[in-house]
C-alpha atoms as a PDB file:
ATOM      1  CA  UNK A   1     126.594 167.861 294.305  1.00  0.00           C
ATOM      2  CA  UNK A   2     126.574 164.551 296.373  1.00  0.00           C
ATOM      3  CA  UNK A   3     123.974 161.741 295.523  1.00  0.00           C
ATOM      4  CA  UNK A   4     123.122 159.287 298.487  1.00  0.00           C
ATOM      5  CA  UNK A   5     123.230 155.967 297.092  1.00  0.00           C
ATOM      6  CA  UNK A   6     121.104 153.269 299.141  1.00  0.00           C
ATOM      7  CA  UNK A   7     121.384 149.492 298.361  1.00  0.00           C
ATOM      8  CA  UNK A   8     122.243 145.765 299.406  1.00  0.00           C
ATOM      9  CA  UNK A   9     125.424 144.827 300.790  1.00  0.00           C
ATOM     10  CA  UNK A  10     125.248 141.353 299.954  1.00  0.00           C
ATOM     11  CA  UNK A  11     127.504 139.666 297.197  1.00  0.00           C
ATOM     12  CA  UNK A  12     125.262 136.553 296.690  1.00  0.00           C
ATOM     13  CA  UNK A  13     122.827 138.657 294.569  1.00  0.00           C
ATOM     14  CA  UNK A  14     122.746 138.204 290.651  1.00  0.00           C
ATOM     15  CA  UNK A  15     125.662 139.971 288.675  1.00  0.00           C
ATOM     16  CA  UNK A  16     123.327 142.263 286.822  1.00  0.00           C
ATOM     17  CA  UNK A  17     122.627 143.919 289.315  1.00  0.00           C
ATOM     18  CA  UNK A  18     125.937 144.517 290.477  1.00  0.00           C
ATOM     19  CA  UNK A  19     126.633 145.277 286.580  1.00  0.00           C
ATOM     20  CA  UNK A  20     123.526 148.106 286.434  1.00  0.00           C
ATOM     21  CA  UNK A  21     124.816 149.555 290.417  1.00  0.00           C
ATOM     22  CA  UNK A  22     128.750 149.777 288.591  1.00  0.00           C
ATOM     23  CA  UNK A  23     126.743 151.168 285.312  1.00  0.00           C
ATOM     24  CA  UNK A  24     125.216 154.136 287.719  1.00  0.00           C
ATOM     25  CA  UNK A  25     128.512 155.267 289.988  1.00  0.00           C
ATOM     26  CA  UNK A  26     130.245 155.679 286.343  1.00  0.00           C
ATOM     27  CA  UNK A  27     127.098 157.944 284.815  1.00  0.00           C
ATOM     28  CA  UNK A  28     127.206 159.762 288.452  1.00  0.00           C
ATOM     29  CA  UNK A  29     130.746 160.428 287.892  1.00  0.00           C
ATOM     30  CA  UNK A  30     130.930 161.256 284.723  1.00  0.00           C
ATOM     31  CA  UNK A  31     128.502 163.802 285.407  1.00  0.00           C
ATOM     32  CA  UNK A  32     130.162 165.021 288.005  1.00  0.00           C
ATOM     33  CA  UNK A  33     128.215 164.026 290.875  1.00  0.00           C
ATOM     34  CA  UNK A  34     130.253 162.960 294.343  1.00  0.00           C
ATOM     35  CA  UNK A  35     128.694 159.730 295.882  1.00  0.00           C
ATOM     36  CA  UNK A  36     128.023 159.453 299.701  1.00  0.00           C
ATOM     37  CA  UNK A  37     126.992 156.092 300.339  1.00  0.00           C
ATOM     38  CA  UNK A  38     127.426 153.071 303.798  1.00  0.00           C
ATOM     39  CA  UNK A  39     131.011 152.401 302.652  1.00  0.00           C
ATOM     40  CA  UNK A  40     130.567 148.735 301.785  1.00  0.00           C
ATOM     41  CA  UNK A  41     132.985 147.576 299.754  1.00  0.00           C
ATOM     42  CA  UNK A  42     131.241 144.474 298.953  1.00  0.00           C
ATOM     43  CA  UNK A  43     127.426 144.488 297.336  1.00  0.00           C
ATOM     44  CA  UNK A  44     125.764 147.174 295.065  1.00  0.00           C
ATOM     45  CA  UNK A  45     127.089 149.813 297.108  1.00  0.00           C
ATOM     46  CA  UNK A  46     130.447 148.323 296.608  1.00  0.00           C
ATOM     47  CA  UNK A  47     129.971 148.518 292.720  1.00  0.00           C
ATOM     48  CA  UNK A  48     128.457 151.490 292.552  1.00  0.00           C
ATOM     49  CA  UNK A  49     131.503 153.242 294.273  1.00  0.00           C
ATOM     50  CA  UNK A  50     133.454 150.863 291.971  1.00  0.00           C
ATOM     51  CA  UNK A  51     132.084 152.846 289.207  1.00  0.00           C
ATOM     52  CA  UNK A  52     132.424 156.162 290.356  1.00  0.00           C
ATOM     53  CA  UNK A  53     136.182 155.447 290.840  1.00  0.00           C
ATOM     54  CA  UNK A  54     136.298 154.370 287.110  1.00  0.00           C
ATOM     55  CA  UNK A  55     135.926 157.850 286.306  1.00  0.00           C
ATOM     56  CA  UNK A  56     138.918 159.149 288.340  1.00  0.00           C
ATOM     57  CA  UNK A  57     140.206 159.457 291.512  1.00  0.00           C
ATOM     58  CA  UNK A  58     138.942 163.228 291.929  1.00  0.00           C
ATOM     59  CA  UNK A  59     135.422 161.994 292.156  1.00  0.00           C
ATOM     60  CA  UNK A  60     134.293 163.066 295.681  1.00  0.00           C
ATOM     61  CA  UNK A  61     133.542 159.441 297.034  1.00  0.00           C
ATOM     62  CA  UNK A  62     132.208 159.375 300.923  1.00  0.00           C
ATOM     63  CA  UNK A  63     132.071 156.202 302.962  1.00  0.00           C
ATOM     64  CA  UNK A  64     130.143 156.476 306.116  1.00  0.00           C
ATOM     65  CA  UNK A  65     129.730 153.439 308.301  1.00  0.00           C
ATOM     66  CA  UNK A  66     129.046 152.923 312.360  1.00  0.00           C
ATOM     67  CA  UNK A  67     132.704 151.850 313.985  1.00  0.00           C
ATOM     68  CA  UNK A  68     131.267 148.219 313.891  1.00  0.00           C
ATOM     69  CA  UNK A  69     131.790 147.865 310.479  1.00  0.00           C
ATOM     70  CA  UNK A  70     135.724 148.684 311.201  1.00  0.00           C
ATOM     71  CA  UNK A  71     136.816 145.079 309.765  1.00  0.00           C
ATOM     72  CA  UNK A  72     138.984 143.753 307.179  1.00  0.00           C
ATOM     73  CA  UNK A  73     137.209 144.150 304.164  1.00  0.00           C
ATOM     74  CA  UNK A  74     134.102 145.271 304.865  1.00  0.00           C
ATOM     75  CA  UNK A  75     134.251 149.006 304.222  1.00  0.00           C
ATOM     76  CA  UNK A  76     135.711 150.554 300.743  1.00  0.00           C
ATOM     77  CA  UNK A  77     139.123 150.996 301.000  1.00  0.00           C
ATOM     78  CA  UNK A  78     138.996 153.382 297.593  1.00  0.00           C
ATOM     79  CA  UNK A  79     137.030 156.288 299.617  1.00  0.00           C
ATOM     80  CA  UNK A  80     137.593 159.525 299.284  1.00  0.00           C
ATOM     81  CA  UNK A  81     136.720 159.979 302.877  1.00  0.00           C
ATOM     82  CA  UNK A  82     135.217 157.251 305.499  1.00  0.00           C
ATOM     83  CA  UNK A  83     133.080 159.252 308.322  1.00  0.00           C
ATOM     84  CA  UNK A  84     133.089 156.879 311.272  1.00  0.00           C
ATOM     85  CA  UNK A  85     129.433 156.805 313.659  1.00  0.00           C
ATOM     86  CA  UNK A  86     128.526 155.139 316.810  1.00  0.00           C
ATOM     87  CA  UNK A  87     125.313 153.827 315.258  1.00  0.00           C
ATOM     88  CA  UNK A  88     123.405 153.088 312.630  1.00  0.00           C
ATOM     89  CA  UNK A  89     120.851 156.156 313.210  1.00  0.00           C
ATOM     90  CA  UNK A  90     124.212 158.632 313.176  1.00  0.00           C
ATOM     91  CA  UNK A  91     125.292 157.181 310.047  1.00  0.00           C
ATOM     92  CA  UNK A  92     121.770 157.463 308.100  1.00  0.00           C
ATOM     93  CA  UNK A  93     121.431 161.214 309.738  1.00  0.00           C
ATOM     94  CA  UNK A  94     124.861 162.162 308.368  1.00  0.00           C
ATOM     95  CA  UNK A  95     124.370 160.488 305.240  1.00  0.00           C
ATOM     96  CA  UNK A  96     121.048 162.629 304.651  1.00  0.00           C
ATOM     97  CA  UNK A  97     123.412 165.733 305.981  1.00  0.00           C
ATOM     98  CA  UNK A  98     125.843 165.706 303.248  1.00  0.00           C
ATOM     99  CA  UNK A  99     123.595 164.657 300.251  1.00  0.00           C
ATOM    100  CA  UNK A 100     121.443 166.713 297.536  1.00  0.00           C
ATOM    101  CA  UNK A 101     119.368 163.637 296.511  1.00  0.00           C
ATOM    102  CA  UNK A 102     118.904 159.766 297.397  1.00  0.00           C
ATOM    103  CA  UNK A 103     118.986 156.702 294.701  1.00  0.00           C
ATOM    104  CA  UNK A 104     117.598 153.568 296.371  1.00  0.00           C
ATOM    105  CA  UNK A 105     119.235 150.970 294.739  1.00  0.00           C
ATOM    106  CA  UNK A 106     117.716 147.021 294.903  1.00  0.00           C
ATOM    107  CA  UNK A 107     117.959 145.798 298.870  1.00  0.00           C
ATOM    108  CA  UNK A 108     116.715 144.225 301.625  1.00  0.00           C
ATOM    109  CA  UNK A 109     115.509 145.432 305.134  1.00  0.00           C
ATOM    110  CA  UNK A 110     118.538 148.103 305.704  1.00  0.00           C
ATOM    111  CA  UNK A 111     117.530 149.539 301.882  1.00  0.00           C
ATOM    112  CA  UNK A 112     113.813 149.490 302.954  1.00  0.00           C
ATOM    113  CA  UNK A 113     114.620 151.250 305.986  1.00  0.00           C
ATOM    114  CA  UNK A 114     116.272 153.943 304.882  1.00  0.00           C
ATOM    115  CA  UNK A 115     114.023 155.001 301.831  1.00  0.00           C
ATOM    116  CA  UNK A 116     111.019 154.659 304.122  1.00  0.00           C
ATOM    117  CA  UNK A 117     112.574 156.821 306.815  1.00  0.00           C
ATOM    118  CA  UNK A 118     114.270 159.274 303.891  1.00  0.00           C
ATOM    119  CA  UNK A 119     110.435 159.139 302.293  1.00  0.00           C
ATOM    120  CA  UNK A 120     108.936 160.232 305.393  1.00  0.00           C
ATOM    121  CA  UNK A 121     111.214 163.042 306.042  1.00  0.00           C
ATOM    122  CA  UNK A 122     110.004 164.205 302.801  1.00  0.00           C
ATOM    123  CA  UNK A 123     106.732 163.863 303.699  1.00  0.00           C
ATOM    124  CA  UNK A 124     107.240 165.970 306.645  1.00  0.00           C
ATOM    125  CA  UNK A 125     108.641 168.645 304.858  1.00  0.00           C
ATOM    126  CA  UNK A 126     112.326 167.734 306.713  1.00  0.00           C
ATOM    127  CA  UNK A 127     114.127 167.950 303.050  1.00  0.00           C
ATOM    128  CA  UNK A 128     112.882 168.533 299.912  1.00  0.00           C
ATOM    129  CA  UNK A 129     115.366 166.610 297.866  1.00  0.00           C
ATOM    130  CA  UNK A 130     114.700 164.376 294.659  1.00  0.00           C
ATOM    131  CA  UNK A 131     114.106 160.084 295.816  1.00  0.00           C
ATOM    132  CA  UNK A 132     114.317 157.562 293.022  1.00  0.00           C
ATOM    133  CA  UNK A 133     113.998 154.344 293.102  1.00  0.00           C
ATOM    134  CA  UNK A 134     116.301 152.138 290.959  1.00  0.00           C
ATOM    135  CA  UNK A 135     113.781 149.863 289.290  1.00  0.00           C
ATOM    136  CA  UNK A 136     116.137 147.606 287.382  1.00  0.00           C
ATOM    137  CA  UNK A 137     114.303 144.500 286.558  1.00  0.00           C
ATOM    138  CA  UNK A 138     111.255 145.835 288.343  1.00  0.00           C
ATOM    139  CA  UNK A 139     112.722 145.355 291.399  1.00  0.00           C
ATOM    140  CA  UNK A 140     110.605 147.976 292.957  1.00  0.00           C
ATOM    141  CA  UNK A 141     107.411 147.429 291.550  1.00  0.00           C
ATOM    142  CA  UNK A 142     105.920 146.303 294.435  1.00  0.00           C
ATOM    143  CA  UNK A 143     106.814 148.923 296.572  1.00  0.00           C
ATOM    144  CA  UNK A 144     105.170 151.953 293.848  1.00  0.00           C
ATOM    145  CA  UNK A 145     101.871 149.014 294.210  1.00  0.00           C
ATOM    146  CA  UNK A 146     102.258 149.440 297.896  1.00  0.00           C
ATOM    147  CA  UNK A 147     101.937 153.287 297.639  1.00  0.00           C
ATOM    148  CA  UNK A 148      99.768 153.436 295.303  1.00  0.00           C
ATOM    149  CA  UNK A 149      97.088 151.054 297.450  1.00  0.00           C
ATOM    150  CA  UNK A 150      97.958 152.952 300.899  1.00  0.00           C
ATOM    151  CA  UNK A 151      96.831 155.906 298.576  1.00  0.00           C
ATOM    152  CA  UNK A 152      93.641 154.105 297.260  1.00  0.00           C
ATOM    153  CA  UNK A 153      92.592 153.169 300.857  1.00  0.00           C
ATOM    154  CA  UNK A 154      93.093 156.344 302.044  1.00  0.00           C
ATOM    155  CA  UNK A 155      96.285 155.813 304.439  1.00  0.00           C
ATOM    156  CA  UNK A 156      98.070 158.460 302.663  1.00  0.00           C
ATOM    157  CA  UNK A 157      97.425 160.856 300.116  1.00  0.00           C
ATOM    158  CA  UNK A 158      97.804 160.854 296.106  1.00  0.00           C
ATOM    159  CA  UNK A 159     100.394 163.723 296.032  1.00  0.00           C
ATOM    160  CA  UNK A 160     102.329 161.801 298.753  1.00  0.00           C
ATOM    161  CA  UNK A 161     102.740 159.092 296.003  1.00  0.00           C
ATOM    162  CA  UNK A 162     104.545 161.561 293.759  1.00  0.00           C
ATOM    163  CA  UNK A 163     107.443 162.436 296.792  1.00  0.00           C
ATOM    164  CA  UNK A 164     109.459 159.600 294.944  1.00  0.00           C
ATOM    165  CA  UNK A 165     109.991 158.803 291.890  1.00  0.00           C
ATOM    166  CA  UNK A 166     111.046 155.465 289.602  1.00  0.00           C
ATOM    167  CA  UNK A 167     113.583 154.902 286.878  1.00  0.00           C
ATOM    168  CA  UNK A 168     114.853 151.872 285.314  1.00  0.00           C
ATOM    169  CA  UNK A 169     117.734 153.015 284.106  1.00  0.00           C
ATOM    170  CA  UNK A 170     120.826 155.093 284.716  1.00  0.00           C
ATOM    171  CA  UNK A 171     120.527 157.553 282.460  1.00  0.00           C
ATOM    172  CA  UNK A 172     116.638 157.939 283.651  1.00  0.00           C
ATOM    173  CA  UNK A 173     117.768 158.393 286.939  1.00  0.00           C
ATOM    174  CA  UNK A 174     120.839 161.284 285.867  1.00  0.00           C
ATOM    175  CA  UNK A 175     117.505 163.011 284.089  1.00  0.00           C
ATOM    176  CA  UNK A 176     115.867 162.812 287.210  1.00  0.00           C
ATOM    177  CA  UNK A 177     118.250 163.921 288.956  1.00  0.00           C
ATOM    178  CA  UNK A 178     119.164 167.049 287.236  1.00  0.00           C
ATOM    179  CA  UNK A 179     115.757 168.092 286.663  1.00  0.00           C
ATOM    180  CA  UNK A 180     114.694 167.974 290.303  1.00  0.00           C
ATOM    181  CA  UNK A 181     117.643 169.102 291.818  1.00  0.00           C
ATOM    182  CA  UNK A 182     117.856 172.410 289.677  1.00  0.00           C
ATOM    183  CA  UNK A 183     113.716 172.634 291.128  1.00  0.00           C
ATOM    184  CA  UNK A 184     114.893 172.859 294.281  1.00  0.00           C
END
């Protein structure tokens, strides 16, 4: 089973977070879960693949990035496989393709983007596969706020609140995982 990790690409953020991304791709590979992810070999999704590849090199380990991003060292060169897209829409469409649940880690616009778009294919019954939030540090706090008052002034419904879910920790997301997954 492939997990879809979402998260910054920038390498000015603190080190703990890069730490707690690493921390993840190791607990998804040592449970045996394959990583698709934007192929960044720089950021959290750098470190998360970074951990992954800890495990060993037989941990499936997908890269897929727009042919933009085809520059010395910006994409992963420790990939398993890099899947190469025209845009930015063919890359989020394929990642979604080849994944069995999503882990948005701490980002900026590009991480918002795709768990709002990956939340409202949920919504509209386009997948039914498990979305957690990575809420190290309470990052996301203010995002569950944000549902939860679209909710309370009636832009959306209650249930729609539960389509994601929150975990501040690896091993609470590996739970997660698991437990929704094996729902499905």
């Amino acid at each position: 089973m492939n997990i879809c990790i979402y998260g910054a690409s920038s390498d000015r953020i603190d080190e703990s977070y890069k730490n707690a991304a690493r921390e993840l791709g190791k607990s998804l590979g040592e449970a045996s879960f394959g990583m698709v992810f934007g192929g960044g070999a720089t950021g959290l999704m750098g470190a998360a693949a970074r951990g992954l590849r800890s495990v060993g090199k037989d941990r499936i380990l997908i890269g897929v990035a727009p042919r933009f991003f085809d520059e010395p060292g910006v994409i992963y060169e420790g990939c398993s496989e890099i899947i190469w897209t025209e845009t930015m829409r063919e890359r989020k469409q394929k990642m979604e393709d080849l994944s069995d649940g999503f882990v948005v880690l701490p980002g900026g616009i590009g991480t918002f983007e795709e768990f709002f778009e990956i939340l409202t294919l949920r919504e509209l019954n386009r997948h039914n596969k498990p979305i957690i939030l990575y809420n190290f540090n309470g990052y996301y706090d203010r995002i569950r706020e944000l549902l939860q008052h679209a909710a309370a002034e009636k832009f959306m419904t209650e249930e729609q609140t539960y389509l994601c879910s929150f975990a501040d920790s690896a091993e609470e997301i590996l739970q997660k995982l698991k437990e929704e997954i094996l729902q499905s």
